[in-house]
Amino acid sequence: MSRMLATVGAITLGSLLATPVMAQETVTIGAIEILSGPSAAYGTAIKGGLELAMDEINAKGGVLGGKKLALIVEDSAGNKDQAVNAARKLVGRDKVPVVIGPTLSNEMFAVGPVTNGREVVTVGTSTTAKGITEIGPFIFRTSLPESDVVPVTLKTAQEKFGIKKIAMMYANDDAFSKSGFDSMKAAAEELGLEIATIETFGSKDTDFSAQLTKIKGLGVDAITISALVEPISGVVLQARQLGIPSSVRFIGGNGANSPKLGEIAGAAADGLLVGSPWFIAKPDEANRKFVADYKQRNGKDPDQFAAQAYDTMYIVAQAIDRAGAADSDKIRQALYKTDFNGVMGPFTFTEGRDPASNEGVVVLSMKNGRFEILE
Ligand code: 1QQ
């Protein structure tokens, strides 16, 4: 008898614990971002953008008629195994209906098959390699693929600066860096640029003198580089130390589109060109407010990664509302109906779950360690 009572008690207690009051008032989503290590600048900016948008949404009443959004951000440190462990935790333990991130394409190629297999909506805000959304029907991205951006950058370099002969460099141990290079090479060939040499390096390398000395002797007009921000900074600094003049511009991809480049490389990066779907001086009211609020909260300017994350949080929140429930498959279907106008400009998804338009892409040039829009 006493045993039966205990069992009944346990069931009652267990069912109470399974539905705590908080769970009914909160919709918790997960994010996997790089918050430590050499690429932490990317993930820190993304986290700042996500949190700013979430707080604004909650201040305006949250989602699903009054539920607050909550966010669990896991640090991947840029490591794909750590990113997969984070995904397993968010999906298995926290039971989030949406995962935002991970930061790198290299991580997404490991995480995507896991979250897609568990039918959990996953939205990359910074993953730009080819093939990301082809991982499966639950994988979306709000970031423009490099194949949509680097042709604009190279064409601008050719038209504005008469660049004809280039050297190409890329990190051969990172999925984004390799894919970005493939897009740059295709664009260079399309434009009829002369490719004097193609040089590779590793993302953790610190000495690029063999490649740069070779390039120095080739008399190129520009050097394209596809890599993450830390190795790019090292290459740019060493190029100037070895006497490659500042008239030889670097042309970067998404990895270069971070203020971290200016912080590390300073004036050595001056003249570097990068294509970007966003720029800080975008004059519309929504962007001005975003830039001011982000700066006030974080003590520094937002970058492209923060802006993309900020819009993504709104896009996800609107999809949750449109879905009518914190249900991953319903949110997935609702995301296809996204019609959002944010700090990046108008946004919809293609049937393939990629951004529908690259119309907002502008080319930025580095000056005194900061990006300026090329007029
Ligand atoms: C990718 C990228 C990186 C530069 C994101 C930080 O574009 O990995 O796809």
Coordinates of C-alpha atoms and ligand atoms in Angstrom, one line a residue:
M1 CA 0.0 0.0 0.0
S2 CA 2.7 2.5 1.0
R3 CA 4.6 1.5 -2.1
M4 CA 1.6 2.3 -4.3
L5 CA 1.2 5.7 -2.7
A6 CA 4.9 6.4 -3.3
T7 CA 4.5 5.5 -6.9
V8 CA 1.4 7.7 -7.3
G9 CA 3.3 10.5 -5.6
A10 CA 6.2 10.1 -8.0
I11 CA 4.0 10.2 -11.0
T12 CA 2.3 13.3 -9.8
L13 CA 5.6 15.0 -9.0
G14 CA 7.1 13.8 -12.3
S15 CA 4.3 15.3 -14.4
L16 CA 4.5 18.5 -12.5
L17 CA 8.2 18.8 -13.2
A18 CA 7.7 17.9 -16.8
T19 CA 5.5 20.9 -17.4
P20 CA 7.0 23.7 -15.3
V21 CA 5.1 27.0 -15.6
M22 CA 8.1 28.6 -17.3
A23 CA 8.0 26.2 -20.2
Q24 CA 4.5 27.4 -21.1
E25 CA 5.5 31.0 -21.2
T26 CA 8.8 30.7 -23.0
V27 CA 9.9 29.6 -26.5
T28 CA 13.5 28.7 -26.2
I29 CA 15.7 28.6 -29.3
G30 CA 19.3 27.5 -29.6
A31 CA 22.3 29.0 -31.3
I32 CA 25.8 27.6 -31.9
E33 CA 28.4 30.3 -32.4
I34 CA 32.1 30.8 -32.1
L35 CA 32.6 32.7 -28.8
S36 CA 36.2 31.7 -28.1
G37 CA 39.4 31.2 -30.1
P38 CA 40.8 32.9 -33.2
S39 CA 37.4 33.3 -35.0
A40 CA 35.5 34.5 -31.9
A41 CA 34.9 38.0 -33.4
Y42 CA 32.4 36.4 -35.8
G43 CA 30.3 34.6 -33.2
T44 CA 30.4 37.4 -30.7
A45 CA 29.0 39.8 -33.2
I46 CA 26.3 37.3 -34.1
K47 CA 25.3 36.7 -30.5
G48 CA 25.1 40.5 -30.0
G49 CA 22.7 40.8 -33.0
L50 CA 20.5 37.9 -31.9
E51 CA 20.2 39.2 -28.3
L52 CA 19.4 42.7 -29.4
A53 CA 16.6 41.6 -31.7
M54 CA 15.3 39.1 -29.1
D55 CA 15.0 41.8 -26.4
E56 CA 13.2 44.1 -28.8
I57 CA 10.8 41.3 -29.7
N58 CA 10.1 40.5 -26.1
A59 CA 9.6 44.1 -25.2
K60 CA 6.9 44.2 -27.9
G61 CA 5.1 41.2 -26.4
G62 CA 7.1 38.2 -27.6
V63 CA 5.7 35.5 -29.8
L64 CA 2.6 33.3 -29.9
G65 CA 0.4 35.8 -28.1
G66 CA 2.6 36.7 -25.2
K67 CA 5.3 34.0 -24.8
K68 CA 8.8 35.3 -24.3
L69 CA 11.6 34.2 -26.5
A70 CA 14.7 32.8 -24.7
L71 CA 18.0 31.9 -26.3
I72 CA 20.6 29.4 -25.4
V73 CA 24.0 30.2 -27.1
E74 CA 26.5 27.3 -27.2
D75 CA 30.2 28.0 -28.0
S76 CA 31.6 25.9 -30.8
A77 CA 35.1 27.5 -30.6
G78 CA 35.1 27.0 -34.4
N79 CA 35.5 23.3 -33.9
K80 CA 33.1 21.0 -35.8
D81 CA 33.1 18.3 -33.1
Q82 CA 32.2 20.8 -30.4
A83 CA 29.6 22.2 -32.7
V84 CA 28.0 18.8 -33.2
N85 CA 28.0 18.1 -29.4
A86 CA 26.3 21.5 -28.9
A87 CA 23.7 20.6 -31.5
R88 CA 23.0 17.2 -29.8
K89 CA 22.6 19.0 -26.5
L90 CA 20.3 21.7 -27.9
V91 CA 18.1 19.2 -29.8
G92 CA 18.2 16.3 -27.3
R93 CA 18.2 18.0 -23.9
D94 CA 16.8 21.5 -24.5
K95 CA 14.4 20.3 -27.2
V96 CA 14.7 23.6 -29.1
P97 CA 12.5 23.8 -32.2
V98 CA 15.1 26.1 -34.0
V99 CA 18.9 26.2 -34.1
I100 CA 20.5 29.4 -35.3
G101 CA 24.1 28.9 -36.7
P102 CA 26.6 27.4 -36.6
T103 CA 29.0 30.2 -37.5
L104 CA 31.1 28.4 -40.1
S105 CA 30.2 26.4 -43.2
N106 CA 32.8 23.9 -42.0
E107 CA 30.8 23.4 -38.9
M108 CA 27.4 23.4 -40.7
F109 CA 28.6 20.5 -42.9
A110 CA 28.9 18.5 -39.7
V111 CA 25.9 19.9 -37.7
G112 CA 23.4 20.1 -40.5
P113 CA 23.1 16.4 -41.1
V114 CA 22.4 15.9 -37.3
T115 CA 19.8 18.7 -36.9
N116 CA 18.2 17.9 -40.3
G117 CA 18.1 14.2 -39.3
R118 CA 16.3 15.2 -36.1
E119 CA 14.0 17.4 -38.2
V120 CA 14.9 20.6 -36.3
V121 CA 14.9 23.8 -38.3
T122 CA 18.5 25.2 -38.6
V123 CA 19.2 28.7 -39.9
G124 CA 22.7 29.7 -40.8
T125 CA 23.3 33.5 -40.6
S126 CA 26.9 33.5 -41.8
T127 CA 27.4 30.2 -43.8
T128 CA 28.3 31.1 -47.3
A129 CA 29.8 28.0 -48.9
K130 CA 28.2 26.2 -51.8
G131 CA 25.9 23.3 -50.8
I132 CA 24.8 24.4 -47.3
T133 CA 21.1 24.3 -47.9
E134 CA 21.4 21.1 -49.9
I135 CA 22.2 19.3 -46.7
G136 CA 18.4 18.9 -46.3
P137 CA 14.9 20.4 -46.1
F138 CA 15.4 21.7 -42.5
I139 CA 18.5 23.8 -43.4
F140 CA 18.0 27.5 -44.3
R141 CA 20.4 30.4 -44.5
T142 CA 20.0 34.1 -44.4
S143 CA 23.6 34.8 -45.5
L144 CA 24.3 35.2 -49.2
P145 CA 26.5 32.5 -50.7
E146 CA 29.9 33.6 -51.9
S147 CA 28.9 32.7 -55.4
D148 CA 26.4 35.6 -55.3
V149 CA 28.9 38.1 -53.8
V150 CA 32.4 37.6 -55.1
P151 CA 31.5 38.1 -58.8
V152 CA 30.3 41.6 -57.8
T153 CA 33.5 42.3 -56.0
L154 CA 35.8 41.1 -58.8
K155 CA 33.8 42.9 -61.5
T156 CA 34.0 46.1 -59.5
A157 CA 37.8 45.6 -59.0
Q158 CA 38.2 45.2 -62.8
E159 CA 36.0 48.2 -63.7
K160 CA 37.1 50.7 -61.1
F161 CA 40.7 49.8 -60.7
G162 CA 41.6 48.2 -64.0
I163 CA 42.8 45.0 -62.4
K164 CA 43.9 42.5 -65.0
K165 CA 46.5 40.1 -63.5
I166 CA 45.9 38.5 -60.2
A167 CA 47.4 36.0 -57.8
M168 CA 44.9 33.8 -55.9
M169 CA 45.3 32.6 -52.3
Y170 CA 43.1 30.4 -50.1
A171 CA 43.1 28.2 -47.0
N172 CA 42.8 24.6 -48.1
D173 CA 41.6 23.2 -44.8
D174 CA 38.3 25.0 -44.3
A175 CA 35.1 24.4 -46.3
F176 CA 34.1 28.0 -46.7
S177 CA 37.7 29.1 -47.7
K178 CA 37.9 26.4 -50.4
S179 CA 34.3 27.1 -51.7
G180 CA 34.9 30.8 -51.7
F181 CA 38.1 30.3 -53.8
D182 CA 36.1 28.2 -56.3
S183 CA 33.6 31.0 -56.7
M184 CA 36.4 33.6 -57.0
K185 CA 38.2 31.5 -59.7
A186 CA 35.0 31.0 -61.7
A187 CA 34.3 34.8 -61.5
A188 CA 37.9 35.7 -62.5
E189 CA 37.7 33.3 -65.5
E190 CA 34.4 34.7 -66.5
L191 CA 35.8 38.3 -66.4
G192 CA 38.9 37.2 -68.4
L193 CA 41.4 38.1 -65.6
E194 CA 44.8 36.6 -65.9
I195 CA 45.5 34.2 -63.0
A196 CA 49.3 34.3 -62.5
T197 CA 49.4 31.8 -59.6
I198 CA 47.2 29.9 -57.1
E199 CA 48.8 29.6 -53.6
T200 CA 47.3 27.7 -50.6
F201 CA 48.0 27.7 -46.9
G202 CA 46.5 26.3 -43.7
S203 CA 44.1 28.3 -41.5
K204 CA 46.5 28.0 -38.5
D205 CA 49.6 29.0 -40.5
T206 CA 51.5 32.1 -39.4
D207 CA 54.3 32.1 -42.1
F208 CA 53.2 32.8 -45.6
S209 CA 56.6 34.1 -46.9
A210 CA 57.1 31.3 -49.5
Q211 CA 53.8 32.0 -51.2
L212 CA 54.1 35.8 -50.9
T213 CA 57.7 35.9 -52.2
K214 CA 56.7 34.0 -55.2
I215 CA 53.7 36.4 -55.8
K216 CA 55.9 39.4 -55.3
G217 CA 58.0 38.4 -58.4
L218 CA 54.9 38.1 -60.7
G219 CA 53.9 41.7 -61.0
V220 CA 50.2 41.2 -60.2
D221 CA 47.6 44.0 -59.8
A222 CA 45.8 42.3 -57.0
I223 CA 45.7 39.3 -54.7
T224 CA 42.4 37.5 -54.0
I225 CA 42.2 35.7 -50.7
S226 CA 39.6 33.3 -49.4
A227 CA 40.1 32.5 -45.7
L228 CA 39.0 33.3 -42.2
V229 CA 39.9 36.7 -40.7
E230 CA 43.0 35.6 -38.6
P231 CA 45.0 34.0 -41.4
I232 CA 43.9 36.9 -43.8
S233 CA 45.3 39.4 -41.3
G234 CA 48.6 37.5 -41.2
V235 CA 48.9 37.3 -44.9
V236 CA 48.1 41.0 -45.4
L237 CA 50.6 42.1 -42.7
Q238 CA 53.4 39.9 -44.1
A239 CA 52.8 40.9 -47.7
R240 CA 53.5 44.6 -46.8
Q241 CA 56.5 43.5 -44.7
L242 CA 57.9 41.6 -47.7
G243 CA 57.6 44.7 -49.8
I244 CA 54.4 44.0 -51.8
P245 CA 53.3 47.6 -52.3
S246 CA 49.9 48.9 -51.1
S247 CA 49.0 49.5 -54.8
V248 CA 48.6 45.7 -55.0
R249 CA 45.1 45.4 -53.5
F250 CA 43.8 42.4 -51.6
I251 CA 40.3 41.2 -52.7
G252 CA 38.6 39.3 -49.9
G253 CA 35.5 37.2 -49.4
N254 CA 33.1 36.9 -46.5
G255 CA 35.9 35.9 -44.1
A256 CA 37.5 39.4 -44.6
N257 CA 34.2 41.2 -43.9
S258 CA 35.0 41.7 -40.2
P259 CA 36.3 44.8 -38.4
K260 CA 38.7 42.3 -36.8
L261 CA 40.8 42.6 -39.9
G262 CA 41.4 46.3 -39.3
E263 CA 42.1 45.7 -35.6
I264 CA 44.8 43.2 -36.4
A265 CA 46.3 44.4 -39.7
G266 CA 45.7 48.1 -39.4
A267 CA 46.9 50.2 -42.4
A268 CA 48.4 47.1 -44.0
A269 CA 44.9 46.1 -45.1
D270 CA 44.2 49.5 -46.7
G271 CA 42.7 49.2 -50.1
L272 CA 41.3 45.7 -49.5
L273 CA 38.0 45.2 -51.3
V274 CA 35.2 43.0 -50.0
G275 CA 31.6 42.6 -51.2
S276 CA 29.0 42.9 -48.5
P277 CA 25.2 42.7 -48.2
W278 CA 25.2 45.4 -45.5
F279 CA 27.2 48.5 -44.5
I280 CA 27.2 50.5 -41.4
A281 CA 26.2 53.8 -42.9
K282 CA 23.0 52.5 -44.6
P283 CA 20.9 55.5 -44.1
D284 CA 17.4 54.0 -43.5
E285 CA 15.9 54.6 -40.1
A286 CA 15.8 51.0 -39.0
N287 CA 19.5 50.6 -39.7
R288 CA 20.4 53.8 -37.9
K289 CA 18.5 52.6 -34.8
F290 CA 20.1 49.2 -35.0
V291 CA 23.6 50.6 -35.2
A292 CA 23.0 53.0 -32.3
D293 CA 21.3 50.4 -30.0
Y294 CA 23.9 47.8 -30.8
K295 CA 26.7 50.2 -30.0
Q296 CA 25.2 51.2 -26.8
R297 CA 24.7 47.7 -25.6
N298 CA 28.0 46.2 -26.8
G299 CA 30.4 49.2 -26.7
K300 CA 31.4 48.7 -30.3
D301 CA 29.9 49.1 -33.8
P302 CA 27.9 46.2 -35.3
D303 CA 29.3 44.5 -38.3
Q304 CA 27.7 42.5 -41.2
F305 CA 27.5 39.4 -39.0
A306 CA 25.6 41.2 -36.3
A307 CA 23.2 42.7 -38.8
Q308 CA 22.5 39.4 -40.4
A309 CA 21.9 37.8 -37.0
Y310 CA 19.6 40.7 -36.0
D311 CA 17.4 40.2 -39.0
T312 CA 17.4 36.5 -38.6
M313 CA 16.0 36.6 -35.1
Y314 CA 13.1 38.7 -36.4
I315 CA 12.6 36.3 -39.4
V316 CA 12.5 33.3 -37.0
A317 CA 10.2 35.0 -34.5
Q318 CA 7.8 35.9 -37.3
A319 CA 7.9 32.3 -38.6
I320 CA 7.1 31.0 -35.1
D321 CA 4.0 33.3 -35.0
R322 CA 3.0 32.3 -38.5
A323 CA 3.4 28.6 -37.5
G324 CA 1.1 29.2 -34.5
A325 CA 3.2 26.8 -32.4
A326 CA 6.8 26.2 -31.4
D327 CA 6.8 23.2 -33.7
S328 CA 9.8 22.7 -35.9
D329 CA 8.0 21.4 -39.0
K330 CA 5.4 24.1 -38.8
I331 CA 8.1 26.7 -38.4
R332 CA 9.9 25.2 -41.4
Q333 CA 6.8 25.7 -43.6
A334 CA 6.3 29.2 -42.2
L335 CA 9.8 30.2 -43.1
Y336 CA 9.1 29.7 -46.8
K337 CA 6.5 32.4 -46.5
T338 CA 9.0 34.9 -45.0
D339 CA 8.5 38.4 -46.3
F340 CA 10.6 40.6 -44.1
N341 CA 12.1 44.1 -44.4
G342 CA 15.0 44.5 -42.0
V343 CA 18.3 46.2 -41.6
M344 CA 19.7 44.2 -44.5
G345 CA 16.8 45.3 -46.8
P346 CA 13.9 43.2 -48.1
F347 CA 14.3 39.4 -47.5
T348 CA 12.6 36.3 -48.8
F349 CA 13.8 32.7 -49.2
T350 CA 14.1 30.8 -52.5
E351 CA 12.5 27.3 -52.7
G352 CA 16.1 26.1 -52.0
R353 CA 16.0 28.0 -48.7
D354 CA 18.7 30.5 -49.7
P355 CA 18.3 34.3 -49.8
A356 CA 16.3 35.2 -52.9
S357 CA 18.2 38.4 -53.9
N358 CA 21.7 39.8 -53.9
E359 CA 20.6 43.2 -55.0
G360 CA 21.8 44.9 -51.9
V361 CA 25.4 43.9 -52.3
V362 CA 27.9 46.7 -52.1
V363 CA 31.7 46.8 -52.3
L364 CA 33.6 48.1 -49.3
S365 CA 37.2 49.2 -49.2
M366 CA 39.4 49.3 -46.2
K367 CA 40.9 52.7 -45.2
N368 CA 42.8 53.3 -42.0
G369 CA 41.7 50.0 -40.6
R370 CA 38.0 50.6 -41.3
F371 CA 35.6 49.7 -44.1
E372 CA 34.2 52.5 -46.3
I373 CA 31.7 52.1 -49.0
L374 CA 33.1 52.4 -52.5
E375 CA 31.2 55.2 -54.3
Ligands
1QQ1 C1 31.5 30.5 -43.7 C2 31.8 32.0 -43.7 C3 32.6 32.5 -42.6 C4 33.5 33.6 -43.0 C5 31.7 32.8 -41.5 C6 32.3 33.5 -40.3 O1 31.3 32.7 -44.5 O2 32.1 29.7 -43.0 O3 30.7 30.1 -44.6

